[in-house]
Short mmCIF file of C-alpha atoms (C1' of nucleotides) in Angstrom, two decimals:
data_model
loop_
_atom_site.label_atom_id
_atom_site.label_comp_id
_atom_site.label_asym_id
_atom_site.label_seq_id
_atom_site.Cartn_x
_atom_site.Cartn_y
_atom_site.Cartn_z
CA UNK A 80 -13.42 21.71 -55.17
CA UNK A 81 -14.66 25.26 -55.54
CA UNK A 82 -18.00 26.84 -55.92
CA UNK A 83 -19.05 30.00 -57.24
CA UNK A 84 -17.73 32.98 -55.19
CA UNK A 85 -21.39 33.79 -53.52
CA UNK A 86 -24.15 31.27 -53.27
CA UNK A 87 -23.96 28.74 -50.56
CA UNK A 88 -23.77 25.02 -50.48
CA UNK A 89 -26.28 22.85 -51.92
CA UNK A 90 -28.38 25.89 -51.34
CA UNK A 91 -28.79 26.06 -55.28
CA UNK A 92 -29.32 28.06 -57.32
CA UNK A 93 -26.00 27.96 -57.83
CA UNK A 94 -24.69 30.12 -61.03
CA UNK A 95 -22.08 29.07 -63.48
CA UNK A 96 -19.05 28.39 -61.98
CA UNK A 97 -15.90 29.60 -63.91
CA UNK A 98 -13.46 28.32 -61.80
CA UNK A 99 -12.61 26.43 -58.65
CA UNK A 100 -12.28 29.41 -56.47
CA UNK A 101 -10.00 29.42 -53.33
CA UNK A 102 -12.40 30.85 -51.27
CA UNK A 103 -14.76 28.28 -51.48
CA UNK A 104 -15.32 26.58 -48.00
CA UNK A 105 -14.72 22.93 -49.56
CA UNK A 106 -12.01 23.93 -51.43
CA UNK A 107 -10.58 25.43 -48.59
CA UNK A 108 -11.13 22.26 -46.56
CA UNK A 109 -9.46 19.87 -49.38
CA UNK A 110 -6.82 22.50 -49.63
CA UNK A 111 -5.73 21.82 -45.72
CA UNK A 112 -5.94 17.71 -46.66
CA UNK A 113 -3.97 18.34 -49.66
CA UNK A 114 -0.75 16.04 -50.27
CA UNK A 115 0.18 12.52 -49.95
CA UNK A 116 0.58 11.64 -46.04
CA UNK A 117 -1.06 14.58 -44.85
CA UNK A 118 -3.82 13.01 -42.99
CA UNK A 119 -1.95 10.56 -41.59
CA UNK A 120 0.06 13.33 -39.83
CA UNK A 121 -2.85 14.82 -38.34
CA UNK A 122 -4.32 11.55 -37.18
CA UNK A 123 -1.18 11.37 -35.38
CA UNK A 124 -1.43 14.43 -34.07
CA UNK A 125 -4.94 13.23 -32.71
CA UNK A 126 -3.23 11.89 -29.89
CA UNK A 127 -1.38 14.62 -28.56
CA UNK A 128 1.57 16.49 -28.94
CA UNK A 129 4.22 15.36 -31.03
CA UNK A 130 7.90 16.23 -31.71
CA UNK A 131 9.24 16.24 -35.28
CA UNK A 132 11.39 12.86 -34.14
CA UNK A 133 7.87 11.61 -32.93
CA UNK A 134 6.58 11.83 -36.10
CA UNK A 135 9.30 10.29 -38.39
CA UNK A 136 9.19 8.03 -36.37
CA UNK A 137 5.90 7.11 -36.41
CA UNK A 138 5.61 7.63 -40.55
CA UNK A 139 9.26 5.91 -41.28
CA UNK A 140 8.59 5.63 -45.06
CA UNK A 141 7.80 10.00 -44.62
CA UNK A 142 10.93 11.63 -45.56
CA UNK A 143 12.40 14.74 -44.11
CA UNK A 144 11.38 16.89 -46.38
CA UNK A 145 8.03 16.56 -47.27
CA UNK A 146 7.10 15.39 -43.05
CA UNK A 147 8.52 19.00 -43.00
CA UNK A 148 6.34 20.49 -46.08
CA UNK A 149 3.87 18.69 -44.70
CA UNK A 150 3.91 20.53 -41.28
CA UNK A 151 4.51 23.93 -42.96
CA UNK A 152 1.49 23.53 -45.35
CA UNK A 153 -0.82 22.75 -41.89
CA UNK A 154 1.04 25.30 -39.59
CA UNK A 155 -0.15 27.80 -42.52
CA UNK A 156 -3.58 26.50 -42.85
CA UNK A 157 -3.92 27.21 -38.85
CA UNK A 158 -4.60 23.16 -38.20
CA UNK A 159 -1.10 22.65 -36.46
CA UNK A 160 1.08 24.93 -33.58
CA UNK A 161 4.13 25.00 -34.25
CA UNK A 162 6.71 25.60 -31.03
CA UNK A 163 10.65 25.42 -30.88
CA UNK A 164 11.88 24.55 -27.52
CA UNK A 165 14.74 26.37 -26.69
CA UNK A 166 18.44 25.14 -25.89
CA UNK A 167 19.93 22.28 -27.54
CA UNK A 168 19.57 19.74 -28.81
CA UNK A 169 16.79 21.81 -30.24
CA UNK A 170 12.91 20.12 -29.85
CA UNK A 171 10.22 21.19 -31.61
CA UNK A 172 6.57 20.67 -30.01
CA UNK A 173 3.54 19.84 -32.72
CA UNK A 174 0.31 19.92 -31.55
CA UNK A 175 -3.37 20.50 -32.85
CA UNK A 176 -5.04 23.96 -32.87
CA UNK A 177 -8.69 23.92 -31.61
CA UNK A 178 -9.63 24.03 -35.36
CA UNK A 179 -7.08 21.12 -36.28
CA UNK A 180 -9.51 19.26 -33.35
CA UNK A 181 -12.43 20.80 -35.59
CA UNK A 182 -11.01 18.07 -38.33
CA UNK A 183 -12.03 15.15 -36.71
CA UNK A 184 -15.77 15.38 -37.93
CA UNK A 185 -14.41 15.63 -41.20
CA UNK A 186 -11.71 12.47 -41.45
CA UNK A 187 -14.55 10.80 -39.81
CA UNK A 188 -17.06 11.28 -42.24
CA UNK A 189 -14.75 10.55 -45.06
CA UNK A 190 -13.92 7.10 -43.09
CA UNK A 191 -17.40 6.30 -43.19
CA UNK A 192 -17.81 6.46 -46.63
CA UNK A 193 -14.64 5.28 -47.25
CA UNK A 194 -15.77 2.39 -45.42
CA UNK A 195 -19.21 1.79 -46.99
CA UNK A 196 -16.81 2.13 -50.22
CA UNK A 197 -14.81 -0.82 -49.25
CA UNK A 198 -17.71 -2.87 -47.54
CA UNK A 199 -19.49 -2.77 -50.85
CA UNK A 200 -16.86 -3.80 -52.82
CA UNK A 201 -16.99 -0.94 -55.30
CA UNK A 202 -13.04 -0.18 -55.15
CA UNK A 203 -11.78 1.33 -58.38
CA UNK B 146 -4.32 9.91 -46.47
CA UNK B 147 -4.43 6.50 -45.38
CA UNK B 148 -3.55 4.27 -42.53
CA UNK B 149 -1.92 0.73 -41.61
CA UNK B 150 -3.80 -1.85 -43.15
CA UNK B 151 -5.62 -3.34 -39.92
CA UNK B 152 -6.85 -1.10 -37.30
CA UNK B 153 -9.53 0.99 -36.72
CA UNK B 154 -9.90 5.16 -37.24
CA UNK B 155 -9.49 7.10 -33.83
CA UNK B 156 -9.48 3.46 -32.28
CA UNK B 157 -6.07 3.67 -31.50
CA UNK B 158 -3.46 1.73 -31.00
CA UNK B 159 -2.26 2.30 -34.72
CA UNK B 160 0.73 0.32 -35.04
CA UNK B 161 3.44 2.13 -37.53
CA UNK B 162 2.33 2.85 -40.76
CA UNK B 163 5.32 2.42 -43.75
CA UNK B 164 3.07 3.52 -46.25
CA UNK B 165 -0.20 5.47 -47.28
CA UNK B 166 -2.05 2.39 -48.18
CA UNK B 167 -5.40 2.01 -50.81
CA UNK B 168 -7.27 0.22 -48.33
CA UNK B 169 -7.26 3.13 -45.64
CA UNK B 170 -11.31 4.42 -45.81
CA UNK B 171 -9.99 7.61 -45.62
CA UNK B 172 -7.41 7.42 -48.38
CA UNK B 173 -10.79 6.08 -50.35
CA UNK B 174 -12.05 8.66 -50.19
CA UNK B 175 -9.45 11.33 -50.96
CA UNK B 176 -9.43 9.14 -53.87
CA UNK B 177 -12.66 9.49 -55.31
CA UNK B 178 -12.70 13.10 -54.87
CA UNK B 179 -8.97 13.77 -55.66
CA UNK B 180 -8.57 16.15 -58.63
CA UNK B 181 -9.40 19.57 -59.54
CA UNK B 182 -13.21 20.17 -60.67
CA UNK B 183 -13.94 16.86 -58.96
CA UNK B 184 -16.72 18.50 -55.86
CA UNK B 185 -17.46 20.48 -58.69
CA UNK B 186 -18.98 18.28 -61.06
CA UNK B 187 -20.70 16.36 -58.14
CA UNK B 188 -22.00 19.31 -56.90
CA UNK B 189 -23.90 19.77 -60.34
CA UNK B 190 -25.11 16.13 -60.36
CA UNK B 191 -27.07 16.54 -56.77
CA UNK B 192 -29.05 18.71 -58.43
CA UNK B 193 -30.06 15.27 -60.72
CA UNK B 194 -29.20 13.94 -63.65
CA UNK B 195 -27.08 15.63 -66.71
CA UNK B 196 -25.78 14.94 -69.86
CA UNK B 197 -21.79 15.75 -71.03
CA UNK B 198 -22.85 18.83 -72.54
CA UNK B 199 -25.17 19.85 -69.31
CA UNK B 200 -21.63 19.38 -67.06
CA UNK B 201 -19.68 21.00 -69.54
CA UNK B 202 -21.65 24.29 -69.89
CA UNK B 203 -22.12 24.45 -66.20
CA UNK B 204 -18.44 24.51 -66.01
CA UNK B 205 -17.31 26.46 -68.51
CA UNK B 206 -14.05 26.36 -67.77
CA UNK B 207 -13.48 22.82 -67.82
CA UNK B 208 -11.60 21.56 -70.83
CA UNK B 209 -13.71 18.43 -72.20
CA UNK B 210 -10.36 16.50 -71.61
CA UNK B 211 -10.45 17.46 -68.02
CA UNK B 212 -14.51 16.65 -67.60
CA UNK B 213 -14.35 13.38 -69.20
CA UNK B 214 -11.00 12.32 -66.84
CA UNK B 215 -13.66 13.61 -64.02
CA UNK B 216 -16.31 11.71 -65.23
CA UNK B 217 -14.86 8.21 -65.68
CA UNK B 218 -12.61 8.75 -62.47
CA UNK B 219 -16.17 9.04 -60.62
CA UNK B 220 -17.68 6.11 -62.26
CA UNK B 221 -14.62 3.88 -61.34
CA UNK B 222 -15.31 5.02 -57.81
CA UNK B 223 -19.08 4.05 -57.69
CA UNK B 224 -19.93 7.04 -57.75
CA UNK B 225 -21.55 8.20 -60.82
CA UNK B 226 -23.21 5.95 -63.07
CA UNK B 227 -23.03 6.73 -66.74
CA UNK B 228 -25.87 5.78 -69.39
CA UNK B 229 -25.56 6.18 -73.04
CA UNK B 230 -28.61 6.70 -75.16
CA UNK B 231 -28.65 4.91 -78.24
CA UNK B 232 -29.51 7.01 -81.78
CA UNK B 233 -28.07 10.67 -82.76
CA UNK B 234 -26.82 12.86 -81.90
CA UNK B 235 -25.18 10.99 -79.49
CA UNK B 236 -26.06 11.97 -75.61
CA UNK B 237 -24.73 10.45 -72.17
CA UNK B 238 -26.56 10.60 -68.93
CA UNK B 239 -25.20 10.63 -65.63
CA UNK B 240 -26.37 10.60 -62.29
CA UNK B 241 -25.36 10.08 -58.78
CA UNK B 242 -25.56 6.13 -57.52
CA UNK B 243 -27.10 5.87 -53.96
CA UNK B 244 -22.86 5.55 -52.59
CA UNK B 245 -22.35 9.43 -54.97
CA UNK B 246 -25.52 10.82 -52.81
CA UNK B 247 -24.02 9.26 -49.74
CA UNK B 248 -21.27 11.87 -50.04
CA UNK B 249 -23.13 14.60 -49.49
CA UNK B 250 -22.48 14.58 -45.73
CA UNK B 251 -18.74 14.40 -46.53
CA UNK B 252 -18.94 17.50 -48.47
CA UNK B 253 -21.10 19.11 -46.14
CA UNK B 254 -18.97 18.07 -43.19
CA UNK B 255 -15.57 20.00 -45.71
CA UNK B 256 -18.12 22.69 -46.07
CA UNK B 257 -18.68 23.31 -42.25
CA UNK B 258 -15.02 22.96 -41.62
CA UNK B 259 -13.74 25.17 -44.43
CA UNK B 260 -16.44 27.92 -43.71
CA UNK B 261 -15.54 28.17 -40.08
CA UNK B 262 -11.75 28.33 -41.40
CA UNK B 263 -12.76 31.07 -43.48
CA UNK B 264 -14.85 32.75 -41.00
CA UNK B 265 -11.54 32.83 -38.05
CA UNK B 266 -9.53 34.66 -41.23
CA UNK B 267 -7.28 31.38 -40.94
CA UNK B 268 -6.83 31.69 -44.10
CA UNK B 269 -3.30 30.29 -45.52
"C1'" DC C 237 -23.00 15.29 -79.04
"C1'" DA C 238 -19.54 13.11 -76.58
"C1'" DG C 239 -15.75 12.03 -76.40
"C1'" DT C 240 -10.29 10.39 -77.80
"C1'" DA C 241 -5.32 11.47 -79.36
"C1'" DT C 242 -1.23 14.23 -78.57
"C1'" DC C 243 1.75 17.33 -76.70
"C1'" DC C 244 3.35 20.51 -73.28
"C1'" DG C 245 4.44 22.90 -68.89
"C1'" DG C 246 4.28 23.01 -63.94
"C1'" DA C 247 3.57 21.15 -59.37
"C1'" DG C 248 4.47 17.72 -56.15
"C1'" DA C 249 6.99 13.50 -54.15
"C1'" DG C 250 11.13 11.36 -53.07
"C1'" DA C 251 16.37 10.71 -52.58
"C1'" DT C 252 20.60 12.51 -51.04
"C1'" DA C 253 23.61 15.59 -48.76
"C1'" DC C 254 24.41 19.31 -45.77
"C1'" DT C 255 23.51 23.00 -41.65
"C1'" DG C 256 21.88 25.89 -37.22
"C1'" DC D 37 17.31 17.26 -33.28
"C1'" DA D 38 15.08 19.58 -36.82
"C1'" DG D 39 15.22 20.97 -40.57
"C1'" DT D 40 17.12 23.24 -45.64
"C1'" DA D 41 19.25 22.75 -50.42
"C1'" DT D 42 19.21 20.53 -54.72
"C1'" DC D 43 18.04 17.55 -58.27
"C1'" DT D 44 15.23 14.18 -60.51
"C1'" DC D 45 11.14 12.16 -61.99
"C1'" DT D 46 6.47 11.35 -62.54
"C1'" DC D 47 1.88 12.74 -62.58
"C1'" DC D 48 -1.57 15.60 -63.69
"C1'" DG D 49 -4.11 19.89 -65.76
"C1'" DG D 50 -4.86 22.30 -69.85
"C1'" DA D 51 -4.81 23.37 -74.97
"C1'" DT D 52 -5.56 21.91 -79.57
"C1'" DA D 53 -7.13 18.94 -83.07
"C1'" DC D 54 -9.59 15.01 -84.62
"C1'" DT D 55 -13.44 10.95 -84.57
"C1'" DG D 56 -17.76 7.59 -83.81
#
DNA sequence: CAGTATCCGGAGAGATACTG
DNA sequence: CAGTATCTCTCCGGATACTG
């Protein structure tokens, strides 16, 4: 998760680390991914705009709630926009912010290895 | 986390998916690194090899409970490999199989991410 | 040295029911 | 339609104490 609070990345040396500190940029990252489902909300979100419907739909074994933590924990990390349309019934528009777009390198380098992973046959 | 059970990453179409399935590449890798400490401890082992008590001073705050859950998660994954030296006092070695070094681009890809996160003041 | 055995407290996931 | 309010339950993370 965290590094130390000042040296960079596997630009060592890197000091003792105390603690997994929230301001590290990989913790950060993992922090965003956090939670059961949460990638597979933002994979759907890949594709466009999506209303809260849109995605229940799409992630039927999601429930209410946590589709809705879910959204709350991204809108907060600045991956997701978050816009009520007004009237009634009320709509609510989910999209990607440029820096949810930025995410894509990263799911896709975790596939990769994922799929190495799997292609290897060293599943746990 | 993961995906259905068939189809491809952004290769869309991706059918419904019931369920955040073990087989998803992505959910594979969420797995291996899932846990507190976890980038932590394979942070310290691209640096080379280390014994329990190299890990365990490096992290000082990590209860020997918590580092041995670490290390044998990582070893189920494939991606640590863990040798123990015969005699006394007793001593461990682990090191990073070729699949543990191929996660360095994952990491750095989180890193990238997370530091340009950081960077925008995004933070959550 | 390198762990394992227990126990505990808190966070997260899910189910169900209800509201603006 | 798009959530919130509760409640339950399980899964860790951490502390402490002991062993090959």
């Amino acid at each position: 998760m965290a590094n130390q609070t000042v040296s960079a990345w596997v630009g060592d040396p890197h000091g003792e680390v105390d603690h997994p500190v929230a301001d590290c940029p990989v913790e950060v990252t993992l922090h965003a991914l956090r939670g059961r489902w949460t990638t597979l909300v933002v994979r759907e979100l890949f594709d466009g705009e999506r209303s809260f419907g849109d995605l229940a739909m799409a992630l039927p074994a999601l429930s209410d709630k946590v589709l809705a933590d879910r959204l709350a924990q991204l809108v907060a990390a600045g991956v997701v926009t978050r816009v009520r349309e007004p009237g009634w019934p009320s709509r609510v528009r989910y999209s990607l912010t440029p820096r949810g777009q930025g995410l894509r390198g990263v799911l896709e380098a975790m596939w990769a290895w994922g799929q190495d992973t799997v292609r290897s046959g060293t599943t746990r």
